[in-house]
Amino acid sequence: MSHDVKKYSRATQVVHAGQHVDPATGAVAPPIIQSSTFSFKDCAQGAARFAGTEEGYIYSRMGNPTVARLEEAVSTLENGFGGFATASGMAALNTVVFALMGQGDHMVGTSSVYGPSRVVIERDFSRFGVASDWVDTSDIEKVRAAMRPETKIVFVETPANPTMVLTDIAAIAEIAHKNGSIVLVDNTFASPILQRPIELGADIVMHSMTKFINGHSDIVGGMIIPKTKELYTKIRPAHYYLGACMDPHPAWLALRGFKTLAMRVRTAQDGAQKVAQWLEYNPKVEWVRYPGLASHPQHELAQRQMEGPGSLISFEVRGGLEAGTALLDSVELMTLAVSLGGVESLIQHPPSMTHAAMSRENRIAAGITDGLVRLSVGCEDADDIIGDLEQAFQKV
Ligand code: LCS
């Protein structure tokens, strides 16, 4: 039995959503049901489960009790209709496209998304007849102009990786829905603590759970949360057949990490605000992009659409690529690594790392300049992070 947890605040929901005392043992922490298959009491039951006329588990690629708790937890926070946990964030995106798009269909996407999310559509799904256009979705007129009658999905990442450009989800939903298109929002950077796209008009939310939802840089995973039963039903067979399922063990870790999502997001955000302000006053910094700064071009949208600016910052060191490299090579407390949203601060260079698969031309057009540095502020004391930046900047 599930709790009616939606009446509580978000911080309470993350602790209790998908969590119920195990009826068999009374265990407070969820059991890891590490089984690939589930027995039927007789043939009639097996047939009924396959036919969908009886609830119950069959085979873990099609559903698993531990994974189901995580799906319930994240879907509750996002206000969706169920969820599909996937082996990675990329598997979540690929499953949605595999489920809903085909020959002759068209996608409009945010030009600055996580590099591989764009490359897989442009380079790989195009081989199956899926066309796409990638525009600055913060400019509504550009989205309007890119729409075609065959546009099936408008894919928005906000805040965008790594430019921190924001897109007005409600405005996009209005344009998309008039055209009969579905809005897919990658909510990885914000997490449901700071932004709930379905409440703003999105039809499907996806996450790389590798990031904030798990929060401890120790698993890879993804999640798809549809808004409606109709979309849930369309995605379900694709999730089985693509085999993009998540295993129970990493799901259990993500469920454990999820309980502290609210406190981690808020702690990291408090630190990021201080770090961003410090960077803004640093004469060695060319520019800083953080939604919590008044200098962010969409500071007002951040305040309207999000419950906080989050903990990712992008900036450019004066002196461009060479100076940026010197900074990255000099950090001590922070770790030079890709990924984000963990308790530890991570710093990286998107043009040569996370977005290296994009052409330089597409990167520059998307605002990913050669010297851009991305910082994922973790839960360390902000003064220690600033101290680390201070000593690293001395070497620039
Ligand atoms: N969506 C966003 C916004 C991401 O940042 C990533 C990964 C993905 C989807 C894909 O998720 P994955 O398959 O890795 O779980 N972003 C990464 C990054 O910025 N650094 O390393 C991975």
XYZ file of C-alpha atoms and ligand atoms in Angstrom:
418
model
C 0.000 0.000 0.000
C 1.305 3.416 -0.838
C 1.052 6.449 1.438
C -0.863 9.494 0.336
C 2.340 11.517 0.500
C 1.353 14.278 -1.944
C -0.312 16.247 0.866
C 3.132 16.839 2.410
C 5.884 19.283 1.455
C 8.510 18.274 -1.110
C 11.146 17.692 1.557
C 8.798 15.242 3.299
C 7.766 13.604 0.041
C 11.322 12.656 -0.917
C 11.687 10.808 2.390
C 8.394 8.929 2.112
C 7.444 8.547 -1.571
C 7.814 4.915 -2.654
C 8.776 3.943 0.902
C 6.557 1.554 2.766
C 7.282 -0.968 5.468
C 7.862 -4.376 3.892
C 4.712 -6.415 4.610
C 6.612 -9.726 4.741
C 9.230 -8.733 7.329
C 8.427 -5.293 8.708
C 11.734 -3.992 7.317
C 11.778 -0.190 7.288
C 14.372 0.006 4.509
C 13.211 -1.468 1.209
C 14.374 -4.992 0.381
C 16.460 -5.524 -2.755
C 14.470 -8.052 -4.775
C 17.388 -9.379 -6.786
C 15.436 -11.794 -8.964
C 15.231 -11.825 -12.744
C 11.952 -13.751 -12.784
C 8.828 -14.341 -10.673
C 6.864 -17.575 -10.315
C 3.213 -18.068 -11.266
C 1.021 -20.265 -9.065
C -0.465 -21.846 -12.194
C -0.690 -21.378 -15.972
C -3.871 -19.336 -15.705
C -2.060 -16.801 -13.528
C 0.923 -16.614 -15.901
C -1.382 -16.051 -18.861
C -3.379 -13.414 -16.950
C -0.239 -11.496 -16.038
C 0.963 -11.497 -19.640
C -2.487 -10.442 -20.804
C -2.435 -7.608 -18.277
C -5.686 -8.716 -16.650
C -3.885 -9.486 -13.367
C -1.363 -7.273 -11.584
C 1.915 -8.903 -10.612
C 5.505 -9.331 -11.575
C 6.646 -11.507 -14.481
C 10.260 -10.800 -15.406
C 12.531 -7.980 -14.215
C 13.005 -6.389 -17.653
C 9.239 -5.785 -17.498
C 9.134 -4.616 -13.888
C 10.712 -5.322 -10.516
C 9.430 -4.499 -7.002
C 12.567 -2.601 -5.901
C 12.722 -0.645 -9.159
C 8.968 0.022 -8.889
C 9.487 1.816 -5.558
C 11.963 4.173 -7.197
C 9.589 4.757 -10.129
C 6.804 5.568 -7.686
C 9.054 7.899 -5.680
C 10.300 10.021 -8.581
C 6.916 10.051 -10.341
C 5.223 11.257 -7.145
C 7.611 14.214 -6.897
C 7.175 15.058 -10.583
C 3.381 14.673 -10.435
C 3.333 12.180 -13.295
C 1.451 8.996 -14.174
C 3.914 6.259 -13.199
C 7.495 6.085 -14.328
C 10.056 3.946 -16.114
C 13.481 3.588 -14.555
C 16.194 3.084 -17.152
C 19.817 1.950 -17.209
C 20.999 5.529 -17.828
C 19.767 8.997 -18.744
C 20.627 8.262 -22.370
C 18.472 5.114 -22.201
C 15.581 7.267 -20.954
C 15.853 9.626 -23.940
C 16.336 6.812 -26.448
C 13.333 4.913 -25.071
C 11.066 7.950 -25.429
C 12.192 8.567 -29.024
C 11.969 4.844 -29.892
C 8.448 4.731 -28.413
C 6.996 7.862 -29.971
C 8.875 8.728 -33.178
C 9.340 7.094 -36.560
C 10.044 7.628 -40.212
C 9.077 11.131 -41.330
C 8.691 12.572 -37.820
C 10.479 15.718 -36.702
C 11.880 16.969 -33.406
C 12.673 20.515 -32.292
C 15.315 20.528 -29.563
C 17.226 22.939 -27.348
C 20.519 23.609 -29.165
C 22.545 23.421 -25.954
C 21.566 20.057 -24.457
C 23.874 17.408 -23.026
C 26.045 16.727 -26.123
C 25.220 13.027 -26.670
C 21.456 13.700 -26.300
C 21.642 15.821 -29.426
C 24.177 13.690 -31.278
C 22.125 10.476 -30.894
C 19.103 12.136 -32.531
C 21.038 13.997 -35.243
C 23.436 11.210 -36.153
C 21.676 7.963 -35.214
C 17.889 8.435 -35.185
C 18.239 10.319 -38.486
C 19.239 6.950 -40.016
C 15.685 5.808 -39.189
C 14.100 8.859 -40.794
C 13.748 11.107 -37.722
C 14.586 14.714 -38.619
C 15.516 17.368 -36.070
C 16.238 21.071 -35.713
C 18.135 22.466 -32.747
C 17.357 26.034 -31.762
C 17.810 28.435 -28.880
C 14.552 27.478 -27.130
C 14.879 30.489 -24.813
C 13.711 32.452 -27.872
C 10.073 31.478 -28.354
C 9.966 32.903 -31.886
C 12.778 30.570 -32.937
C 10.780 27.607 -31.628
C 7.659 28.782 -33.421
C 9.602 29.141 -36.681
C 11.117 25.647 -36.375
C 7.768 23.880 -35.873
C 6.514 21.716 -38.734
C 3.239 19.819 -39.147
C 5.226 16.603 -38.555
C 6.938 17.861 -35.366
C 6.187 15.092 -32.868
C 8.335 16.187 -29.921
C 9.686 19.480 -28.649
C 12.638 18.497 -26.487
C 13.714 21.055 -23.922
C 16.582 20.949 -21.453
C 16.305 23.693 -18.845
C 18.610 24.802 -17.321
C 20.622 23.696 -20.337
C 23.882 21.768 -20.080
C 26.330 23.540 -19.990
C 25.230 27.066 -20.977
C 22.684 27.476 -18.127
C 20.229 28.982 -20.642
C 16.635 28.641 -19.425
C 13.540 27.853 -21.472
C 10.025 28.964 -20.549
C 8.290 25.566 -20.318
C 4.729 26.975 -20.198
C 5.301 29.107 -23.314
C 6.807 26.139 -25.196
C 3.897 23.893 -24.155
C 1.410 26.368 -25.595
C 3.142 26.427 -29.002
C 3.723 22.669 -29.060
C 0.216 21.690 -28.041
C -1.345 23.962 -30.694
C 0.718 21.987 -33.197
C -0.282 18.613 -31.711
C 3.310 18.034 -30.489
C 4.496 16.504 -27.213
C 6.790 18.428 -24.846
C 9.646 16.407 -23.364
C 11.659 18.158 -20.644
C 15.020 16.979 -19.348
C 14.756 18.042 -15.704
C 18.164 16.677 -14.662
C 19.743 20.038 -13.739
C 16.854 21.279 -11.604
C 15.466 18.055 -10.051
C 11.817 18.021 -8.931
C 12.810 19.958 -5.825
C 13.384 23.098 -7.920
C 11.234 22.605 -11.021
C 8.229 20.458 -11.939
C 7.755 20.574 -15.726
C 4.489 18.592 -15.784
C 2.859 21.271 -13.625
C 4.079 23.825 -16.181
C 2.576 21.980 -19.172
C 5.168 19.353 -20.159
C 3.937 15.904 -21.243
C 6.992 13.829 -20.344
C 9.860 14.469 -17.930
C 13.177 12.661 -18.126
C 16.145 12.501 -15.792
C 19.658 11.299 -15.713
C 19.331 9.834 -12.207
C 23.110 9.514 -12.271
C 23.039 13.145 -11.110
C 20.968 14.770 -8.334
C 18.387 12.010 -7.818
C 21.014 9.492 -6.766
C 23.395 12.218 -5.676
C 26.464 10.210 -4.687
C 28.293 9.606 -7.998
C 28.078 5.842 -7.552
C 25.479 4.623 -10.065
C 24.281 5.382 -13.601
C 20.535 5.530 -14.196
C 17.657 7.343 -15.815
C 13.921 7.899 -15.456
C 10.973 8.649 -17.743
C 7.849 10.173 -16.185
C 4.817 10.571 -18.454
C 1.994 12.900 -17.480
C -0.872 10.685 -18.634
C -1.941 7.055 -18.682
C -2.116 7.303 -22.486
C 1.564 8.216 -22.759
C 2.482 5.665 -20.093
C 0.787 2.963 -22.167
C 2.614 4.041 -25.342
C 6.048 4.050 -23.701
C 5.634 0.802 -21.769
C 6.242 -1.705 -24.619
C 9.244 0.306 -25.884
C 10.771 0.114 -22.410
C 10.408 -3.709 -22.443
C 11.543 -4.272 -25.975
C 14.458 -1.881 -25.995
C 15.653 -3.536 -22.800
C 16.595 -0.207 -21.279
C 15.574 -1.381 -17.798
C 17.356 -0.596 -14.552
C 18.595 -3.373 -12.293
C 17.333 -3.621 -8.678
C 20.672 -2.968 -7.006
C 21.389 0.477 -8.523
C 17.664 1.273 -8.151
C 17.965 0.606 -4.436
C 20.955 2.950 -4.185
C 19.082 5.654 -6.104
C 16.099 5.223 -3.773
C 18.409 5.646 -0.802
C 19.997 8.755 -2.342
C 16.589 10.182 -3.203
C 15.611 10.494 0.480
C 18.153 13.281 0.947
C 17.471 15.029 -2.384
C 15.849 18.115 -0.837
C 18.615 18.770 1.689
C 21.399 18.057 -0.822
C 19.890 20.336 -3.463
C 19.394 23.168 -0.979
C 22.837 22.867 0.591
C 24.575 22.756 -2.801
C 22.462 25.670 -4.014
C 23.397 27.847 -1.032
C 27.048 27.113 -1.774
C 26.648 27.753 -5.516
C 25.091 31.171 -4.904
C 28.147 32.202 -2.849
C 30.597 30.722 -5.359
C 28.833 32.405 -8.305
C 28.920 35.781 -6.552
C 32.607 35.320 -5.785
C 33.321 34.416 -9.424
C 31.402 37.455 -10.646
C 33.683 39.786 -8.682
C 36.844 37.966 -9.706
C 38.787 40.096 -12.243
C 40.203 36.933 -13.853
C 36.700 35.810 -14.870
C 35.317 36.953 -18.223
C 31.664 36.066 -17.516
C 29.574 33.891 -15.175
C 26.243 32.255 -16.004
C 24.193 31.280 -12.949
C 20.388 31.685 -12.733
C 20.718 33.032 -9.182
C 22.661 36.099 -10.333
C 20.828 39.255 -11.444
C 23.236 39.270 -14.421
C 21.709 36.030 -15.792
C 19.689 37.052 -18.879
C 16.734 35.036 -17.591
C 17.000 35.749 -13.882
C 13.308 36.706 -13.871
C 12.265 33.431 -15.558
C 14.375 31.503 -13.038
C 12.436 33.130 -10.215
C 9.089 32.424 -11.889
C 9.702 28.888 -13.112
C 12.087 27.450 -10.534
C 12.087 27.287 -6.757
C 15.796 28.051 -6.740
C 18.692 28.489 -9.166
C 20.355 25.124 -8.453
C 24.030 24.377 -8.119
C 25.532 24.446 -11.616
C 27.590 27.380 -12.776
C 29.269 28.013 -16.099
C 31.968 30.635 -16.555
C 34.883 31.598 -18.724
C 38.318 32.468 -17.434
C 39.909 35.576 -18.934
C 42.501 34.224 -21.361
C 40.086 31.636 -22.804
C 40.945 27.996 -23.241
C 44.564 28.203 -22.096
C 43.707 30.009 -18.868
C 40.733 27.706 -18.256
C 42.932 24.632 -18.654
C 45.441 26.050 -16.176
C 42.631 26.561 -13.663
C 41.214 23.043 -14.124
C 44.647 21.478 -13.785
C 45.206 23.309 -10.487
C 42.130 22.422 -8.428
C 42.783 20.454 -5.244
C 39.511 20.044 -3.330
C 37.316 19.912 -6.421
C 37.618 16.989 -8.791
C 38.323 17.326 -12.496
C 35.627 14.980 -13.800
C 32.462 14.969 -15.878
C 29.020 14.349 -14.345
C 27.301 16.584 -11.824
C 24.790 16.668 -9.011
C 26.833 14.638 -6.522
C 27.796 15.652 -2.998
C 31.328 16.406 -4.214
C 32.145 19.438 -6.392
C 33.107 18.504 -9.941
C 34.656 20.774 -12.543
C 35.113 20.078 -16.260
C 35.664 21.586 -19.709
C 32.543 20.838 -21.878
C 34.023 21.619 -25.341
C 36.693 18.927 -24.955
C 34.741 16.609 -22.648
C 30.910 16.303 -22.330
C 30.193 18.139 -25.592
C 33.190 16.932 -27.624
C 30.962 14.798 -29.881
C 29.214 17.937 -31.200
C 30.825 19.759 -34.131
C 32.640 22.971 -33.132
C 30.263 24.909 -35.376
C 27.187 23.544 -33.540
C 28.872 24.118 -30.169
C 29.660 27.764 -30.878
C 26.160 28.346 -32.300
C 24.745 26.851 -29.083
C 26.815 29.230 -26.919
C 29.373 26.627 -25.807
C 32.510 28.721 -26.244
C 35.997 27.174 -26.355
C 36.903 28.508 -22.905
C 33.682 27.572 -21.088
C 34.188 25.858 -17.720
C 31.343 24.062 -15.911
C 31.277 23.737 -12.148
C 28.878 21.460 -10.267
C 28.938 22.757 -6.706
C 28.604 19.946 -4.169
C 27.719 19.928 -0.487
C 31.126 20.989 0.848
C 31.449 24.236 2.792
C 31.264 27.093 0.251
C 34.284 28.804 1.813
C 36.400 25.724 1.125
C 35.284 25.668 -2.519
C 36.076 29.383 -2.852
C 39.442 28.765 -1.180
C 40.189 26.060 -3.741
C 39.205 28.366 -6.615
C 41.339 31.121 -5.086
C 44.487 28.966 -4.988
C 43.781 27.573 -8.491
C 43.263 31.077 -9.950
C 46.661 32.080 -8.572
C 48.183 29.550 -10.986
C 46.372 31.049 -13.994
N 20.647 14.667 -19.586
C 21.492 15.542 -19.012
C 21.039 16.937 -18.737
C 22.785 15.147 -18.675
O 23.600 16.032 -18.103
C 23.194 13.816 -18.966
C 24.555 13.330 -18.654
C 22.272 12.944 -19.575
C 21.009 13.405 -19.859
C 22.635 11.514 -19.889
O 22.586 10.786 -18.709
P 23.487 9.488 -18.408
O 23.200 8.520 -19.515
O 24.902 9.920 -18.388
O 22.952 9.020 -17.103
N 25.447 14.361 -18.386
C 26.716 14.243 -18.139
C 27.566 15.346 -17.929
O 27.253 16.524 -18.027
N 28.761 14.921 -17.623
O 28.837 13.543 -17.688
C 27.540 13.035 -18.016
